[in-house]
PDB file of C-alpha atoms in Angstrom:
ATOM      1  CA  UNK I   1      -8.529  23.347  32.807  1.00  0.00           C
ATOM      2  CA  UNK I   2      -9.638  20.148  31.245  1.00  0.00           C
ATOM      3  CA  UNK I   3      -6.749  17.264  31.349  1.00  0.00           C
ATOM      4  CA  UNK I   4      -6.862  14.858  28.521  1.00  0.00           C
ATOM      5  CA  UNK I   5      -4.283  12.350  29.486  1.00  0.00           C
ATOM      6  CA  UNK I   6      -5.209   8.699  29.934  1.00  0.00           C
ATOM      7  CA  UNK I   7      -3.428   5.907  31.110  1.00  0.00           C
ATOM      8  CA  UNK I   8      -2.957   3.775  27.694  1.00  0.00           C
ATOM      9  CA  UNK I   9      -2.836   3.732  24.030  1.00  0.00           C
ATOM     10  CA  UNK I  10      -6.085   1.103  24.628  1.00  0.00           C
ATOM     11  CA  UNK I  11      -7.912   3.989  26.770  1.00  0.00           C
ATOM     12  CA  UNK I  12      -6.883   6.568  23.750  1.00  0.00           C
ATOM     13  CA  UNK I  13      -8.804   4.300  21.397  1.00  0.00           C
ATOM     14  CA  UNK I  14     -11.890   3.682  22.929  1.00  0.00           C
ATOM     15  CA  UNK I  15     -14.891   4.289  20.654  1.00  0.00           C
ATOM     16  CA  UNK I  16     -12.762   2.908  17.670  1.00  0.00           C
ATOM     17  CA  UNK I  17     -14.819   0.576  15.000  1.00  0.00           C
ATOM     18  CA  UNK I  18     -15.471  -0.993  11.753  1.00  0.00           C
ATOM     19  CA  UNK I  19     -15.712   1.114   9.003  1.00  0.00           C
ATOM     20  CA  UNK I  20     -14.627   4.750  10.600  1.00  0.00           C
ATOM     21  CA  UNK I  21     -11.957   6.929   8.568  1.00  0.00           C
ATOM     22  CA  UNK I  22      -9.206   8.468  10.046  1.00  0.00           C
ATOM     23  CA  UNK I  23      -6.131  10.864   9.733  1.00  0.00           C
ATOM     24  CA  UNK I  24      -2.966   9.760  10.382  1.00  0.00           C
ATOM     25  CA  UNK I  25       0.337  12.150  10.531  1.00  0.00           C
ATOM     26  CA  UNK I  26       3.305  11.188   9.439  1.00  0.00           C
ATOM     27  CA  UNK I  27       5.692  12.208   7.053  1.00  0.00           C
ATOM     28  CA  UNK I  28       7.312   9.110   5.268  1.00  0.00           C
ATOM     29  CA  UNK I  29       8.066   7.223   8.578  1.00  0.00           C
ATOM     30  CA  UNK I  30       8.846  10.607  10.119  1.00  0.00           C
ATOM     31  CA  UNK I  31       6.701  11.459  12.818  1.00  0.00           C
ATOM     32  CA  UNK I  32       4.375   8.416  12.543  1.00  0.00           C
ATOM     33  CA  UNK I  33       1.969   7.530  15.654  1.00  0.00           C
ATOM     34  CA  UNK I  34       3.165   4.243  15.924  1.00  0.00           C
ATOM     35  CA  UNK I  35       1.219   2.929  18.970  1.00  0.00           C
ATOM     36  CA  UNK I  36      -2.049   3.846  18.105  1.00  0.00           C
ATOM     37  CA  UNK I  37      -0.882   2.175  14.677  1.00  0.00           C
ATOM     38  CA  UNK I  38      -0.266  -0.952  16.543  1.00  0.00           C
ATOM     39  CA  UNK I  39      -3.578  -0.767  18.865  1.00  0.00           C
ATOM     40  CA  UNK I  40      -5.550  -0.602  15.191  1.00  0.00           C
ATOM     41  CA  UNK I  41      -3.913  -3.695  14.250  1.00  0.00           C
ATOM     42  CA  UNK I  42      -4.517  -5.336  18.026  1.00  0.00           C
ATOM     43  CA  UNK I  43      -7.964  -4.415  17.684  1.00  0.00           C
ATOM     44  CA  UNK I  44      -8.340  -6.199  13.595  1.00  0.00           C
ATOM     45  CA  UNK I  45     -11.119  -2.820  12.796  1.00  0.00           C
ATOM     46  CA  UNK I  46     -11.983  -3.727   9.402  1.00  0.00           C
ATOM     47  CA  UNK I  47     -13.377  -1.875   6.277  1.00  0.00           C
ATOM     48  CA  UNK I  48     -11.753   1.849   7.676  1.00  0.00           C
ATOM     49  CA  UNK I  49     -10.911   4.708   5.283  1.00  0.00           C
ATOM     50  CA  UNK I  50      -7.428   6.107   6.149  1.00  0.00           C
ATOM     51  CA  UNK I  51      -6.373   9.963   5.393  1.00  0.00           C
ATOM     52  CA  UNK I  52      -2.783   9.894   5.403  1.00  0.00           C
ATOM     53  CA  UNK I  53       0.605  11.600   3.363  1.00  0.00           C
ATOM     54  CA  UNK I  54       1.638   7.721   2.481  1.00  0.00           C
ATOM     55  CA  UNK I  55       0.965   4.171   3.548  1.00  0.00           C
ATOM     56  CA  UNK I  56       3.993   2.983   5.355  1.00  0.00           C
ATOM     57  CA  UNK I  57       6.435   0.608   4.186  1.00  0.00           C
ATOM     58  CA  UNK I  58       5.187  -3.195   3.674  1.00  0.00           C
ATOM     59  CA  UNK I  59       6.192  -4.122   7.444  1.00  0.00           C
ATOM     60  CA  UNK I  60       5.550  -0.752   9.323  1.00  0.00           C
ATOM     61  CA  UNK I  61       3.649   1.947   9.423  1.00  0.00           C
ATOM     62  CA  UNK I  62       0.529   1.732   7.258  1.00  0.00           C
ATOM     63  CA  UNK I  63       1.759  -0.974   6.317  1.00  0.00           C
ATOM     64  CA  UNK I  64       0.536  -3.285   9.100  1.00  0.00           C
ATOM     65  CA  UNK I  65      -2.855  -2.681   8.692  1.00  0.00           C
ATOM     66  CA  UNK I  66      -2.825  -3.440   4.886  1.00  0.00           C
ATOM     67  CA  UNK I  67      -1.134  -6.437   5.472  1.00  0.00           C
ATOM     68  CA  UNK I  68      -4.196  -7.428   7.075  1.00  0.00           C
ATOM     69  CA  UNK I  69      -6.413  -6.068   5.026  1.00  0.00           C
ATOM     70  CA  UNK I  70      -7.399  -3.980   7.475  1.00  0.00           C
ATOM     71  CA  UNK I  71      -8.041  -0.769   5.002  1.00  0.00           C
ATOM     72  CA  UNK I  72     -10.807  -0.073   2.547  1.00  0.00           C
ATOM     73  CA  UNK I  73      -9.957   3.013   0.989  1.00  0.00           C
ATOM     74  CA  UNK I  74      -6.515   5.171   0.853  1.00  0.00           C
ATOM     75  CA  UNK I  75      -6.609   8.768   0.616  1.00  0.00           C
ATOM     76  CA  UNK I  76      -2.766   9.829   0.538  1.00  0.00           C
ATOM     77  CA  UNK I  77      -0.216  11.477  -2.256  1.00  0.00           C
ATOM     78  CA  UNK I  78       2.693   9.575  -1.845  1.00  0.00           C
ATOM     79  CA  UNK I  79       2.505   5.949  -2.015  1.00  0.00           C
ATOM     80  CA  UNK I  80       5.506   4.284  -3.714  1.00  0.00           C
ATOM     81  CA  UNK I  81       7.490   2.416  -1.136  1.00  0.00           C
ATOM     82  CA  UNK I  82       5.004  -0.181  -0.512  1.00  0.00           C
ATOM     83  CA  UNK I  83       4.773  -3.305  -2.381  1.00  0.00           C
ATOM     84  CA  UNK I  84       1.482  -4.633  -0.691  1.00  0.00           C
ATOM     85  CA  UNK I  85       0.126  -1.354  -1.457  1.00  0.00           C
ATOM     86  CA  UNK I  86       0.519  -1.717  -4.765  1.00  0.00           C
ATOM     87  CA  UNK I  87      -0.505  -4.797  -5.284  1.00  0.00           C
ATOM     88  CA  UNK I  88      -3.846  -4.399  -3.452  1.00  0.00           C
ATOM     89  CA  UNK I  89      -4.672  -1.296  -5.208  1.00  0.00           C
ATOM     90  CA  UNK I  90      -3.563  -2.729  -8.771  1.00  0.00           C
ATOM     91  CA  UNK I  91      -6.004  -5.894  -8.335  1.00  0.00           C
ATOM     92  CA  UNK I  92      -9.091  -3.474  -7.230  1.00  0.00           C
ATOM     93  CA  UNK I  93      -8.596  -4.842  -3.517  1.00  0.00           C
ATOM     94  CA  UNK I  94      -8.140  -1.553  -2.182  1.00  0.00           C
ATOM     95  CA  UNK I  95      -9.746   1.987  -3.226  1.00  0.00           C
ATOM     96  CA  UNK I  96      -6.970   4.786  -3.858  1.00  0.00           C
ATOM     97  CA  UNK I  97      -7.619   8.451  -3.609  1.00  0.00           C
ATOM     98  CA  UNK I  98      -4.674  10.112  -5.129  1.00  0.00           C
ATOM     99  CA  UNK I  99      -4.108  13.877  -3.784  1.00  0.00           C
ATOM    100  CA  UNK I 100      -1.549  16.229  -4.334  1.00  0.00           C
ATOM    101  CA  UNK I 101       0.374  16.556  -1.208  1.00  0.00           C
ATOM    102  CA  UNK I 102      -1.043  20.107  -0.994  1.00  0.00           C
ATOM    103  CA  UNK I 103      -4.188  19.766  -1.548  1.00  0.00           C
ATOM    104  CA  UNK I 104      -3.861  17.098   1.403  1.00  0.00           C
ATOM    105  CA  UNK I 105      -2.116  18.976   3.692  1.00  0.00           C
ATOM    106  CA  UNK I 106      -4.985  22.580   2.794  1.00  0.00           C
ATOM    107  CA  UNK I 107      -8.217  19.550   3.198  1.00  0.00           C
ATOM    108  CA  UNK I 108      -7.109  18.610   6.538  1.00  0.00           C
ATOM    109  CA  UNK I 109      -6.512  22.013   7.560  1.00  0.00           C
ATOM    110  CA  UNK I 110      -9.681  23.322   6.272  1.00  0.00           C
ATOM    111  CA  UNK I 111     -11.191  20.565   9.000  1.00  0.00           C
ATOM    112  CA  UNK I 112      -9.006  21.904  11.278  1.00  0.00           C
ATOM    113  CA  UNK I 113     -10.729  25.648  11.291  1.00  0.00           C
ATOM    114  CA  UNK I 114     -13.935  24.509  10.407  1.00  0.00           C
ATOM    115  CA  UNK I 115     -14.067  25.590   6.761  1.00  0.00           C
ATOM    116  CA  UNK I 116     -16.398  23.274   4.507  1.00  0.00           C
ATOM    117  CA  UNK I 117     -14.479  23.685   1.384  1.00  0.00           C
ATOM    118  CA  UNK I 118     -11.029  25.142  -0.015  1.00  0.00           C
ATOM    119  CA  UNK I 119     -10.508  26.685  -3.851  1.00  0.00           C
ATOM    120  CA  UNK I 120      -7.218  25.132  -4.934  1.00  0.00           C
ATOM    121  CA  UNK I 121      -5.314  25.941  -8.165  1.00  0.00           C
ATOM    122  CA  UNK I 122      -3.910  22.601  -8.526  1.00  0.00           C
ATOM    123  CA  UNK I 123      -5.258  19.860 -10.353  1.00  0.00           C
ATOM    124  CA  UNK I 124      -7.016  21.883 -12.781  1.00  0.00           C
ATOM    125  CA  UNK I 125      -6.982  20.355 -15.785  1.00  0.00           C
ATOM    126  CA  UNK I 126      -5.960  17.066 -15.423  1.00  0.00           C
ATOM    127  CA  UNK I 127      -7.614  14.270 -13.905  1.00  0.00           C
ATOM    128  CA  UNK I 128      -8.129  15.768 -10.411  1.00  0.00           C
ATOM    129  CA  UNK I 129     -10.412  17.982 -11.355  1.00  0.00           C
ATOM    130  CA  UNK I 130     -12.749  15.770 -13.279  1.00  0.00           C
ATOM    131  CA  UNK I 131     -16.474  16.075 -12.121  1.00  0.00           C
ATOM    132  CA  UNK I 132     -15.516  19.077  -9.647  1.00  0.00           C
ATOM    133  CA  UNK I 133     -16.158  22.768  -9.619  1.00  0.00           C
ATOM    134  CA  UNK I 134     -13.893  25.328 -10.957  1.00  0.00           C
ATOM    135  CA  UNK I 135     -14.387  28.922 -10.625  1.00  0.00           C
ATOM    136  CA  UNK I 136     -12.058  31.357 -11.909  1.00  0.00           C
ATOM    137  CA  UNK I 137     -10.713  34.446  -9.486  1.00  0.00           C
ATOM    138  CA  UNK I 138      -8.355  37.345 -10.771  1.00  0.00           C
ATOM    139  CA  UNK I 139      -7.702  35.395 -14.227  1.00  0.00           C
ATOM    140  CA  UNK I 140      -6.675  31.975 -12.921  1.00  0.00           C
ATOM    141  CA  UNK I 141      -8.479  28.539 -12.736  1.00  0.00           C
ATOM    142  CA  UNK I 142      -9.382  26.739  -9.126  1.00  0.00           C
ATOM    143  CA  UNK I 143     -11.164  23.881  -8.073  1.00  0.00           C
ATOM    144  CA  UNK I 144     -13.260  22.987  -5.138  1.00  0.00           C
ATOM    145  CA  UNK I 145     -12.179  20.619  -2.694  1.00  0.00           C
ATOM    146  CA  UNK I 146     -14.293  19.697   0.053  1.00  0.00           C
ATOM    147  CA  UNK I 147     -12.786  19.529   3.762  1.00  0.00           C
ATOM    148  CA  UNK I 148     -12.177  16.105   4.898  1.00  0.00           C
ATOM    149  CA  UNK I 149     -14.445  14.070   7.579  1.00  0.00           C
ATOM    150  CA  UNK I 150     -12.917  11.590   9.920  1.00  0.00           C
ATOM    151  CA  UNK I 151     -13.661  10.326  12.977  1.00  0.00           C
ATOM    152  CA  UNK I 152     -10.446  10.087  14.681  1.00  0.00           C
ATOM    153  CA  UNK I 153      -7.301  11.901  14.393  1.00  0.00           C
ATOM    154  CA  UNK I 154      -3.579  10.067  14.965  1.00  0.00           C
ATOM    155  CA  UNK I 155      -1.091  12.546  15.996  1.00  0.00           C
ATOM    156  CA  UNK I 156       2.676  11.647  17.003  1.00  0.00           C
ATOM    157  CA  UNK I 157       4.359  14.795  18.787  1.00  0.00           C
ATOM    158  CA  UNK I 158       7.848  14.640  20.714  1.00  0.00           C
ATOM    159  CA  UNK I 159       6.105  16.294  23.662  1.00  0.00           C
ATOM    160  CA  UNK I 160       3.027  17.284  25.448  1.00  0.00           C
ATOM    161  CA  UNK I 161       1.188  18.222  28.647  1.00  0.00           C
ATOM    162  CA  UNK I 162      -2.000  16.548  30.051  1.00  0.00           C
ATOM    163  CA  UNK I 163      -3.660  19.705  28.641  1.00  0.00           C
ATOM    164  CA  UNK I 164      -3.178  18.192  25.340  1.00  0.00           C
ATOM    165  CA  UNK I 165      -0.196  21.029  24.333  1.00  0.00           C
ATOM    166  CA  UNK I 166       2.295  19.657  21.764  1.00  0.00           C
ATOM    167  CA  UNK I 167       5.555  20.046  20.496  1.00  0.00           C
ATOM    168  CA  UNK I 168       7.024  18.534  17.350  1.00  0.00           C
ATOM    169  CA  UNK I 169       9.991  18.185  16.594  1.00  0.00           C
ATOM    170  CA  UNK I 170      11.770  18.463  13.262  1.00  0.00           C
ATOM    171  CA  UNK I 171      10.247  16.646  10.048  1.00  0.00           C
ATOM    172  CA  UNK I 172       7.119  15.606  12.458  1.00  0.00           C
ATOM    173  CA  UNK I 173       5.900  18.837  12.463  1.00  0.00           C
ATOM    174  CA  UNK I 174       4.395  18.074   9.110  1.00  0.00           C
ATOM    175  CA  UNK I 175       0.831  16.559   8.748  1.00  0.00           C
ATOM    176  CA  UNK I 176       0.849  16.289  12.641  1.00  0.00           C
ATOM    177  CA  UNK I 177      -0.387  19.814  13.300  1.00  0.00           C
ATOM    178  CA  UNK I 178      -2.765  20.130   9.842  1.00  0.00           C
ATOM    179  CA  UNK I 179      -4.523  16.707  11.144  1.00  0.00           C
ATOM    180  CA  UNK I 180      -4.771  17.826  15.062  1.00  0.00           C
ATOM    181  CA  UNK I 181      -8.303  18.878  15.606  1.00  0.00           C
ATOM    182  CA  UNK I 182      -9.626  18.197  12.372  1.00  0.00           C
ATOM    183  CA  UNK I 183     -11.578  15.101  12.873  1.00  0.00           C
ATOM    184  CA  UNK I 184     -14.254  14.204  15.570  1.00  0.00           C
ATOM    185  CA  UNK I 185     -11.531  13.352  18.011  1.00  0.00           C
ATOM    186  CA  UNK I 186      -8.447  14.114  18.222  1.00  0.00           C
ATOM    187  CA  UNK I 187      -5.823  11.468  20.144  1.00  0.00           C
ATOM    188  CA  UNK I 188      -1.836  12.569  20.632  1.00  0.00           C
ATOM    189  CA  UNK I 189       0.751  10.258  21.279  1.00  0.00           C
ATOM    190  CA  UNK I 190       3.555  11.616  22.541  1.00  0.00           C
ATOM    191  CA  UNK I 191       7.403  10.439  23.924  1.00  0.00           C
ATOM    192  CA  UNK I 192       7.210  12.583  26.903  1.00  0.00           C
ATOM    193  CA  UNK I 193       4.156  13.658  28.876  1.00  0.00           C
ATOM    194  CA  UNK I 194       5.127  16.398  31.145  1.00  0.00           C
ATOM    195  CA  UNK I 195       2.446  18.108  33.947  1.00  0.00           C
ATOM    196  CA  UNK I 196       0.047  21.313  33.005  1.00  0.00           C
ATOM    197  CA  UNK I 197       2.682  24.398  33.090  1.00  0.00           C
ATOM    198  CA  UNK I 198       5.747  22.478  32.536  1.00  0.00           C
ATOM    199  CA  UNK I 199       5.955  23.430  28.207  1.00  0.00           C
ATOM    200  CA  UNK I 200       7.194  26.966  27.617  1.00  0.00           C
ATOM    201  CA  UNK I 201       4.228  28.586  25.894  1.00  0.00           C
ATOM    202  CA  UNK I 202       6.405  30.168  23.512  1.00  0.00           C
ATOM    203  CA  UNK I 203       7.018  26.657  22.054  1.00  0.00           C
ATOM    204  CA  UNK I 204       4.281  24.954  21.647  1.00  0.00           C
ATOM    205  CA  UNK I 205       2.718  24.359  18.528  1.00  0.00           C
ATOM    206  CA  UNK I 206      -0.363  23.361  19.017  1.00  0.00           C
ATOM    207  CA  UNK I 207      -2.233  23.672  22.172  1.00  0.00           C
ATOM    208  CA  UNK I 208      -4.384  21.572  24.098  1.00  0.00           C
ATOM    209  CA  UNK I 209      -7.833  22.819  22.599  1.00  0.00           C
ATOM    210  CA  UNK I 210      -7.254  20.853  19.323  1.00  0.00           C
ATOM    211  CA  UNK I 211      -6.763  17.570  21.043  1.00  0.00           C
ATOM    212  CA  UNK I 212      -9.231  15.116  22.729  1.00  0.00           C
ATOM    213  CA  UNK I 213      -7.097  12.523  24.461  1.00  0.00           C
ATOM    214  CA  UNK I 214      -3.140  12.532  25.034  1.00  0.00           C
ATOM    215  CA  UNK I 215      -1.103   9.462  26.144  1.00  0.00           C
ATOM    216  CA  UNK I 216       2.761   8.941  26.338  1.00  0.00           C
ATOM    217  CA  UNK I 217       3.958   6.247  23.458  1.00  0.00           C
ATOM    218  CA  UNK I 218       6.446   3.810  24.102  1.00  0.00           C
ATOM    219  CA  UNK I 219       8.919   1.503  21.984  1.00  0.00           C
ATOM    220  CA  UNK I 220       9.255   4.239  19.069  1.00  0.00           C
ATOM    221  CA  UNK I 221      11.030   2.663  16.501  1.00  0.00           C
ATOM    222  CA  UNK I 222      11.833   5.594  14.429  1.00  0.00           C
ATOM    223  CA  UNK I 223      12.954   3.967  11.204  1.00  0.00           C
ATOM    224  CA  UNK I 224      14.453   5.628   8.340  1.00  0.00           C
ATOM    225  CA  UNK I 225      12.433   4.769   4.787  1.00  0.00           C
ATOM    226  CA  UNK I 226      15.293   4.901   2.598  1.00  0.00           C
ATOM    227  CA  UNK I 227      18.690   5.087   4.838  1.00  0.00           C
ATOM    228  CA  UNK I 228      21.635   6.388   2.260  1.00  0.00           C
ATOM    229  CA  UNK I 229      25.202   6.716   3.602  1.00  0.00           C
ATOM    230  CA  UNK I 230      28.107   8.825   1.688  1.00  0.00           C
ATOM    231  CA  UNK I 231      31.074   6.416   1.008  1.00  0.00           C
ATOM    232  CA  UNK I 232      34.280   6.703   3.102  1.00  0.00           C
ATOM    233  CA  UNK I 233      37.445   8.332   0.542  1.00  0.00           C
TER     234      UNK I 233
END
């Protein structure tokens, strides 16, 4: 059995540069990998392409590393809680992909098994579509979209062995498991790391053979995005 566990978020980054693109999972600020977040801002990359559901909040999250105009070019679906992000993309400082969270979630997973290209009904006819194939099957309209190519893959899971075998837990298990294995490498962050045989099988969601490197996060802030309360009668 090959372990993937190193010692530090720094050690799970090595090979990291200028220019790269890479998945991050996350739903909202559910689920986020948060350290390997903050070791991308440590380390200033510059010029990277990031494949993500949304782009943080202004002070967290994705947010960091646009701050610092760390990012070149977003490729997300959801994108309206951040102010910087807005700004950036509205003065032609940033380049925005804009994907139907579907279409986002089938791209990475496409990576994931190694398919080169998906057929998805939506976005036909409006401006997705616009310079890309469409074929028609059993009556109805699809376009082509191609799998995605990264270089690294940023996945936050509540638990995992040295094997690389995660668990996620609740709203995490969103874009964590689609983006796990479908970029060149694959790096887990994790709140617990347990030994090899200590998971129930049973319960793991995606095993080790999709991840690279695996290291156990620290400091998880866990913040809500839009924290609403019911009054007290």
């Amino acid at each position: 059995m090959i372990l993937k566990a190193v010692n530090s978020v720094s050690d799970a980054l090595d090979g990291v540069q200028d220019n790269m693109t890479f998945m991050l999972g996350g739903f909202g600020l559910s689920g986020i990998p948060e350290n390997a977040i903050a070791e991308l801002v440590k380390r200033n990359v510059k010029g990277v392409t990031c494949i993500s559901n949304n782009a943080g909040v202004d002070d967290f999250g994705l947010g960091l590393l646009l701050q610092k105009k760390q990012i070149k070019k977003m490729i997300s679906s959801y994108v309206g809680e951040n102010d910087e992000f807005e700004r950036q993309m509205l003065s032609g400082e940033l380049d925005v992909e804009l994907i139907p969270q579907g279409t986002l979630a089938e791209r990475c997973r496409a990576a994931q098994a190694g398919f080169p290209a998906i057929f998805t009904p939506a976005g036909f006819g409006t401006e997705v579509a616009i310079g890309k194939e469409t074929r028609e099957f059993d009556g109805k309209m699809y376009v082509l979209e191609h799998a995605f190519k990264a270089d690294f893959a940023f996945v936050k899971a509540w638990k995992g062995d040295a094997a690389g075998n995660l668990i996620f837990k609740g709203t995490a298990r969103n874009f964590n498991p689609c983006m796990a294995g479908a970029a060149k490498i694959t790096v887990a962050e994790v709140e617990e790391l347990v030994p090899v045989g200590e998971l129930d099988p049973n319960q793991i969601h995606i095993p080790g053979i999709f991840v690279q490197r695996i290291f156990q996060g620290e400091k998880y802030e866990k913040r809500i995005e839009q924290r609403t309360i019911r009054q007290r009668s």
